[in-house]
Short mmCIF file of C-alpha atoms in Angstrom, two decimals:
data_model
loop_
_atom_site.label_atom_id
_atom_site.label_comp_id
_atom_site.label_asym_id
_atom_site.label_seq_id
_atom_site.Cartn_x
_atom_site.Cartn_y
_atom_site.Cartn_z
CA UNK A 1 39.25 55.23 110.65
CA UNK A 2 41.72 54.89 107.79
CA UNK A 3 44.43 52.44 108.76
CA UNK A 4 47.53 51.42 106.83
CA UNK A 5 49.01 48.05 107.84
CA UNK A 6 52.52 46.93 106.94
CA UNK A 7 52.96 43.15 106.81
CA UNK A 8 56.62 42.29 107.23
CA UNK A 9 58.04 39.46 105.17
CA UNK A 10 58.99 37.66 108.37
CA UNK A 11 55.27 37.08 109.12
CA UNK A 12 54.16 36.26 105.56
CA UNK A 13 52.87 32.80 106.43
CA UNK A 14 51.03 34.15 109.47
CA UNK A 15 49.50 37.00 107.44
CA UNK A 16 48.03 34.47 105.02
CA UNK A 17 46.57 32.35 107.84
CA UNK A 18 42.90 32.06 108.74
CA UNK A 19 43.19 33.56 112.26
CA UNK A 20 45.05 36.63 111.01
CA UNK A 21 42.60 37.22 108.15
CA UNK A 22 39.62 36.78 110.49
CA UNK A 23 41.07 39.46 112.76
CA UNK A 24 41.52 41.86 109.84
CA UNK A 25 37.94 41.12 108.73
CA UNK A 26 36.70 42.00 112.23
CA UNK A 27 38.26 45.47 111.94
CA UNK A 28 37.07 45.84 108.30
CA UNK A 29 33.51 44.90 109.29
CA UNK A 30 33.50 47.67 111.92
CA UNK A 31 33.64 50.15 109.04
CA UNK A 32 37.36 50.93 109.09
CA UNK A 33 39.09 51.36 105.71
CA UNK A 34 42.29 49.34 105.47
CA UNK A 35 45.28 49.32 103.12
CA UNK A 36 47.87 46.54 103.42
CA UNK A 37 51.49 46.98 102.36
CA UNK A 38 53.47 43.77 102.26
CA UNK A 39 57.10 42.77 102.35
CA UNK A 40 58.48 39.44 101.25
CA UNK A 41 62.25 39.85 101.01
CA UNK A 42 62.94 36.39 102.38
CA UNK A 43 60.90 34.83 99.59
CA UNK A 44 62.65 37.00 97.00
CA UNK A 45 65.99 35.75 98.36
CA UNK A 46 64.88 32.12 98.25
CA UNK A 47 63.69 32.37 94.62
CA UNK A 48 66.83 34.30 93.69
CA UNK A 49 69.04 31.57 95.10
CA UNK A 50 67.10 28.88 93.26
CA UNK A 51 67.71 30.83 90.07
CA UNK A 52 71.45 30.95 90.72
CA UNK A 53 71.58 34.61 91.86
CA UNK A 54 72.99 35.13 95.34
CA UNK A 55 71.19 38.03 97.13
CA UNK A 56 73.35 40.97 98.21
CA UNK A 57 72.66 43.39 101.01
CA UNK A 58 74.23 46.71 101.98
CA UNK A 59 74.17 48.85 105.12
CA UNK A 60 73.97 52.66 105.03
CA UNK A 61 75.84 54.95 107.44
CA UNK A 62 72.51 55.45 109.29
CA UNK A 63 72.23 51.72 109.87
CA UNK A 64 69.62 50.90 107.23
CA UNK A 65 70.08 47.41 105.74
CA UNK A 66 68.74 47.10 102.20
CA UNK A 67 68.78 44.76 99.22
CA UNK A 68 71.19 45.61 96.42
CA UNK A 69 69.11 45.27 93.27
CA UNK A 70 70.93 45.05 89.95
CA UNK A 71 69.30 44.68 86.55
CA UNK A 72 68.80 40.93 86.94
CA UNK A 73 67.67 41.25 90.53
CA UNK A 74 64.88 43.72 89.69
CA UNK A 75 63.39 41.16 87.28
CA UNK A 76 63.34 38.52 90.02
CA UNK A 77 62.09 41.04 92.59
CA UNK A 78 59.21 42.17 90.31
CA UNK A 79 58.22 38.56 89.57
CA UNK A 80 58.13 37.56 93.24
CA UNK A 81 56.85 40.69 94.94
CA UNK A 82 54.19 41.84 92.43
CA UNK A 83 53.44 38.25 91.45
CA UNK A 84 53.86 35.37 93.84
CA UNK A 85 53.76 37.20 97.14
CA UNK A 86 51.07 39.75 96.27
CA UNK A 87 48.73 37.28 94.62
CA UNK A 88 49.15 34.68 97.38
CA UNK A 89 47.96 37.30 99.89
CA UNK A 90 45.10 38.44 97.63
CA UNK A 91 43.90 34.83 97.26
CA UNK A 92 44.12 34.23 101.00
CA UNK A 93 42.16 37.40 101.91
CA UNK A 94 39.52 36.71 99.21
CA UNK A 95 39.04 33.24 100.69
CA UNK A 96 38.45 34.88 104.05
CA UNK A 97 35.59 36.98 102.69
CA UNK A 98 37.49 40.24 102.17
CA UNK A 99 37.30 42.13 98.82
CA UNK A 100 41.06 42.22 98.29
CA UNK A 101 42.64 43.84 95.23
CA UNK A 102 46.36 43.44 94.53
CA UNK A 103 48.55 46.10 93.01
CA UNK A 104 52.07 47.43 93.11
CA UNK A 105 53.25 50.95 93.47
CA UNK A 106 53.80 50.94 89.68
CA UNK A 107 50.08 50.62 88.95
CA UNK A 108 48.51 53.91 88.04
CA UNK A 109 51.91 55.52 88.74
CA UNK A 110 50.82 55.45 92.38
CA UNK A 111 54.38 55.55 93.75
CA UNK A 112 57.11 57.52 92.06
CA UNK A 113 60.72 57.25 93.12
CA UNK A 114 64.13 58.56 92.17
CA UNK A 115 66.61 55.85 91.25
CA UNK A 116 69.72 55.80 93.42
CA UNK A 117 72.65 56.31 91.02
CA UNK A 118 75.23 56.02 93.79
CA UNK A 119 75.06 54.37 97.18
CA UNK A 120 77.03 55.38 100.28
CA UNK A 121 77.54 52.21 102.29
CA UNK A 122 79.50 50.92 105.27
CA UNK A 123 81.52 47.88 104.24
CA UNK A 124 82.37 44.77 106.32
CA UNK A 125 85.45 46.62 107.70
CA UNK A 126 83.40 49.56 108.93
CA UNK A 127 84.64 51.89 106.18
CA UNK A 128 82.37 54.23 104.24
CA UNK A 129 82.55 53.93 100.52
CA UNK A 130 80.51 54.79 97.41
CA UNK A 131 79.34 52.04 95.09
CA UNK A 132 77.37 52.15 91.82
CA UNK A 133 73.65 52.61 92.26
CA UNK A 134 71.08 49.96 91.56
CA UNK A 135 67.37 49.58 90.82
CA UNK A 136 66.27 50.73 94.23
CA UNK A 137 64.57 54.06 94.67
CA UNK A 138 63.99 56.89 97.08
CA UNK A 139 60.25 57.56 97.31
CA UNK A 140 59.39 61.07 96.08
CA UNK A 141 55.63 61.00 95.61
CA UNK A 142 52.58 58.86 96.38
CA UNK A 143 49.44 59.61 94.38
CA UNK A 144 46.59 58.27 96.48
CA UNK A 145 43.99 58.53 93.70
CA UNK A 146 43.86 54.83 92.76
CA UNK A 147 43.90 53.65 96.36
CA UNK A 148 41.19 56.18 97.31
CA UNK A 149 39.10 54.93 94.39
CA UNK A 150 39.40 51.35 95.64
CA UNK A 151 38.68 52.34 99.27
CA UNK A 152 35.63 54.31 98.15
CA UNK A 153 34.19 51.16 96.52
CA UNK A 154 34.84 49.13 99.64
CA UNK A 155 37.86 47.20 98.41
CA UNK A 156 40.86 46.11 100.46
CA UNK A 157 44.05 47.21 98.53
CA UNK A 158 47.09 45.03 99.02
CA UNK A 159 50.16 46.82 97.73
CA UNK A 160 53.61 45.43 96.90
CA UNK A 161 56.70 47.65 97.53
CA UNK A 162 57.61 48.79 94.01
CA UNK A 163 57.77 52.24 92.45
CA UNK A 164 57.99 53.89 89.04
CA UNK A 165 61.30 55.53 88.21
CA UNK A 166 61.71 58.74 86.23
CA UNK A 167 62.41 56.74 83.06
CA UNK A 168 59.43 54.42 83.72
CA UNK A 169 61.68 51.68 85.07
CA UNK A 170 60.48 49.48 87.97
CA UNK A 171 62.26 50.14 91.25
CA UNK A 172 62.54 48.33 94.53
CA UNK A 173 61.54 50.48 97.51
CA UNK A 174 61.56 49.70 101.21
CA UNK A 175 58.20 48.39 102.42
CA UNK A 176 58.26 50.17 105.77
CA UNK A 177 59.08 53.48 104.20
CA UNK A 178 56.37 52.89 101.52
CA UNK A 179 53.81 52.20 104.25
CA UNK A 180 54.70 55.53 105.89
CA UNK A 181 54.39 57.44 102.63
CA UNK A 182 51.07 55.76 101.75
CA UNK A 183 49.72 56.48 105.23
CA UNK A 184 50.74 60.13 104.83
CA UNK A 185 49.20 60.48 101.37
CA UNK A 186 45.94 58.90 102.54
CA UNK A 187 45.88 61.09 105.70
CA UNK A 188 45.53 57.86 107.65
CA UNK A 189 44.59 57.86 111.31
CA UNK A 190 47.02 55.11 112.15
CA UNK A 191 49.91 53.09 110.73
CA UNK A 192 50.48 49.59 112.12
CA UNK A 193 53.80 47.90 111.32
CA UNK A 194 53.77 44.20 111.97
CA UNK A 195 56.95 42.23 112.53
CA UNK A 196 57.99 39.03 114.30
CA UNK A 197 59.02 40.67 117.62
CA UNK A 198 56.83 42.38 120.20
CA UNK A 199 57.95 45.95 119.36
CA UNK A 200 60.95 48.19 119.85
CA UNK A 201 63.28 46.33 122.20
CA UNK A 202 65.87 48.20 124.18
CA UNK A 203 68.15 46.62 126.80
CA UNK A 204 66.14 43.41 126.59
CA UNK A 205 62.69 44.90 127.16
CA UNK A 206 59.87 46.04 124.91
CA UNK A 207 59.20 49.77 125.13
CA UNK A 208 55.48 50.45 125.39
CA UNK A 209 55.43 54.05 124.22
CA UNK A 210 57.79 56.53 122.59
CA UNK A 211 57.37 60.18 121.80
CA UNK A 212 58.83 61.54 118.57
CA UNK A 213 61.90 62.84 120.33
CA UNK A 214 62.41 59.64 122.28
CA UNK A 215 62.16 57.58 119.11
CA UNK A 216 64.86 59.76 117.51
CA UNK A 217 67.09 59.17 120.52
CA UNK A 218 66.79 55.34 120.47
CA UNK A 219 67.50 55.03 116.73
CA UNK A 220 71.28 54.57 117.14
CA UNK A 221 70.76 51.92 119.85
CA UNK A 222 68.49 49.42 118.09
CA UNK A 223 69.27 46.75 115.47
CA UNK A 224 69.26 47.19 111.68
CA UNK A 225 65.88 45.50 111.24
CA UNK A 226 64.10 47.83 113.68
CA UNK A 227 65.94 51.00 112.60
CA UNK A 228 63.98 51.27 109.34
CA UNK A 229 60.64 50.68 111.10
CA UNK A 230 61.24 53.43 113.67
CA UNK A 231 62.49 55.80 110.98
CA UNK A 232 59.39 55.01 108.93
CA UNK A 233 57.24 55.74 111.99
CA UNK A 234 58.87 59.20 112.31
CA UNK A 235 58.28 59.87 108.60
CA UNK A 236 54.62 58.96 108.98
CA UNK A 237 54.21 61.34 111.91
CA UNK A 238 55.94 64.07 109.89
CA UNK A 239 53.36 63.52 107.13
CA UNK A 240 50.40 63.91 109.48
CA UNK A 241 49.64 60.37 110.62
CA UNK A 242 48.36 60.52 114.20
CA UNK A 243 50.00 57.41 115.60
CA UNK A 244 52.17 54.48 114.66
CA UNK A 245 52.22 51.09 116.34
CA UNK A 246 55.08 48.61 115.85
CA UNK A 247 53.87 45.24 117.04
CA UNK A 248 54.07 41.47 116.59
CA UNK A 249 51.95 39.97 113.84
CA UNK A 250 52.18 36.65 115.64
CA UNK A 251 49.70 37.53 118.41
CA UNK A 252 46.28 35.87 118.60
CA UNK A 253 44.44 38.95 117.31
CA UNK A 254 47.28 41.17 116.15
CA UNK A 255 45.37 44.04 114.53
CA UNK A 256 42.69 44.24 117.22
CA UNK A 257 45.32 44.22 119.97
CA UNK A 258 47.44 46.81 118.15
CA UNK A 259 44.51 49.22 117.72
CA UNK A 260 42.63 48.75 120.96
CA UNK A 261 45.12 47.24 123.44
CA UNK A 262 48.65 47.90 124.53
CA UNK A 263 50.47 45.53 122.17
CA UNK A 264 53.87 46.54 120.91
CA UNK A 265 55.30 50.04 120.84
CA UNK A 266 53.16 53.11 120.26
CA UNK A 267 54.91 56.12 118.73
CA UNK A 268 53.22 59.52 118.79
CA UNK A 269 54.24 63.14 118.58
CA UNK A 270 54.01 63.68 122.33
#
């Protein structure tokens, strides 16, 4: 199987831990080809604050919460995401016996995006307004050639959420949405999105399974953090991925349980 795994920034420390890496290695040793997409927004915010730059976030009318990335922010974002976070994970997985290779969506022009020149947001008073765009991007194309080359040689690609703009500028892209697009481009069998909660939670309980239509229906009723993950799941299904699992990366054997058990929320076409 080809499996794309999204590691949320909220489980960064867990993802770099020995038990987590051993579980990934178990799946890798069974012959499955894995690609890891990581987040790390919390670490970006911490570094940004230490550098005297207060992070700013905006919410779209659809409920997506995202980082506002100005010209100074994209420099910090690039340094932390493609540098500190990515290389920390690569080192950790190499130490666990996995042939990890770190890259960002910029490398090999793997991920191309259109820079958002204007942003429609909902302000703190609930009003819609348009603000100047930033260095975030809407993903337009994923070229799987470089990742396929690495997979063919047995490597474990670890990808940071950045993209190449039309003027060759680095752009910040959402990690969940990137994972969906990479999974689609690779014709992956499964996408697993790890977070720090058990799955999609509605009315205080974790939903075990959702069809495509059911997932669309619950979108307006879940929190900002989960909205993007469910939307990414729907995008992945639209692009041919067979199934998406949103699950906790804090379980004992998170990847094994997500792929072979009933952990988290499974989202399929029917």
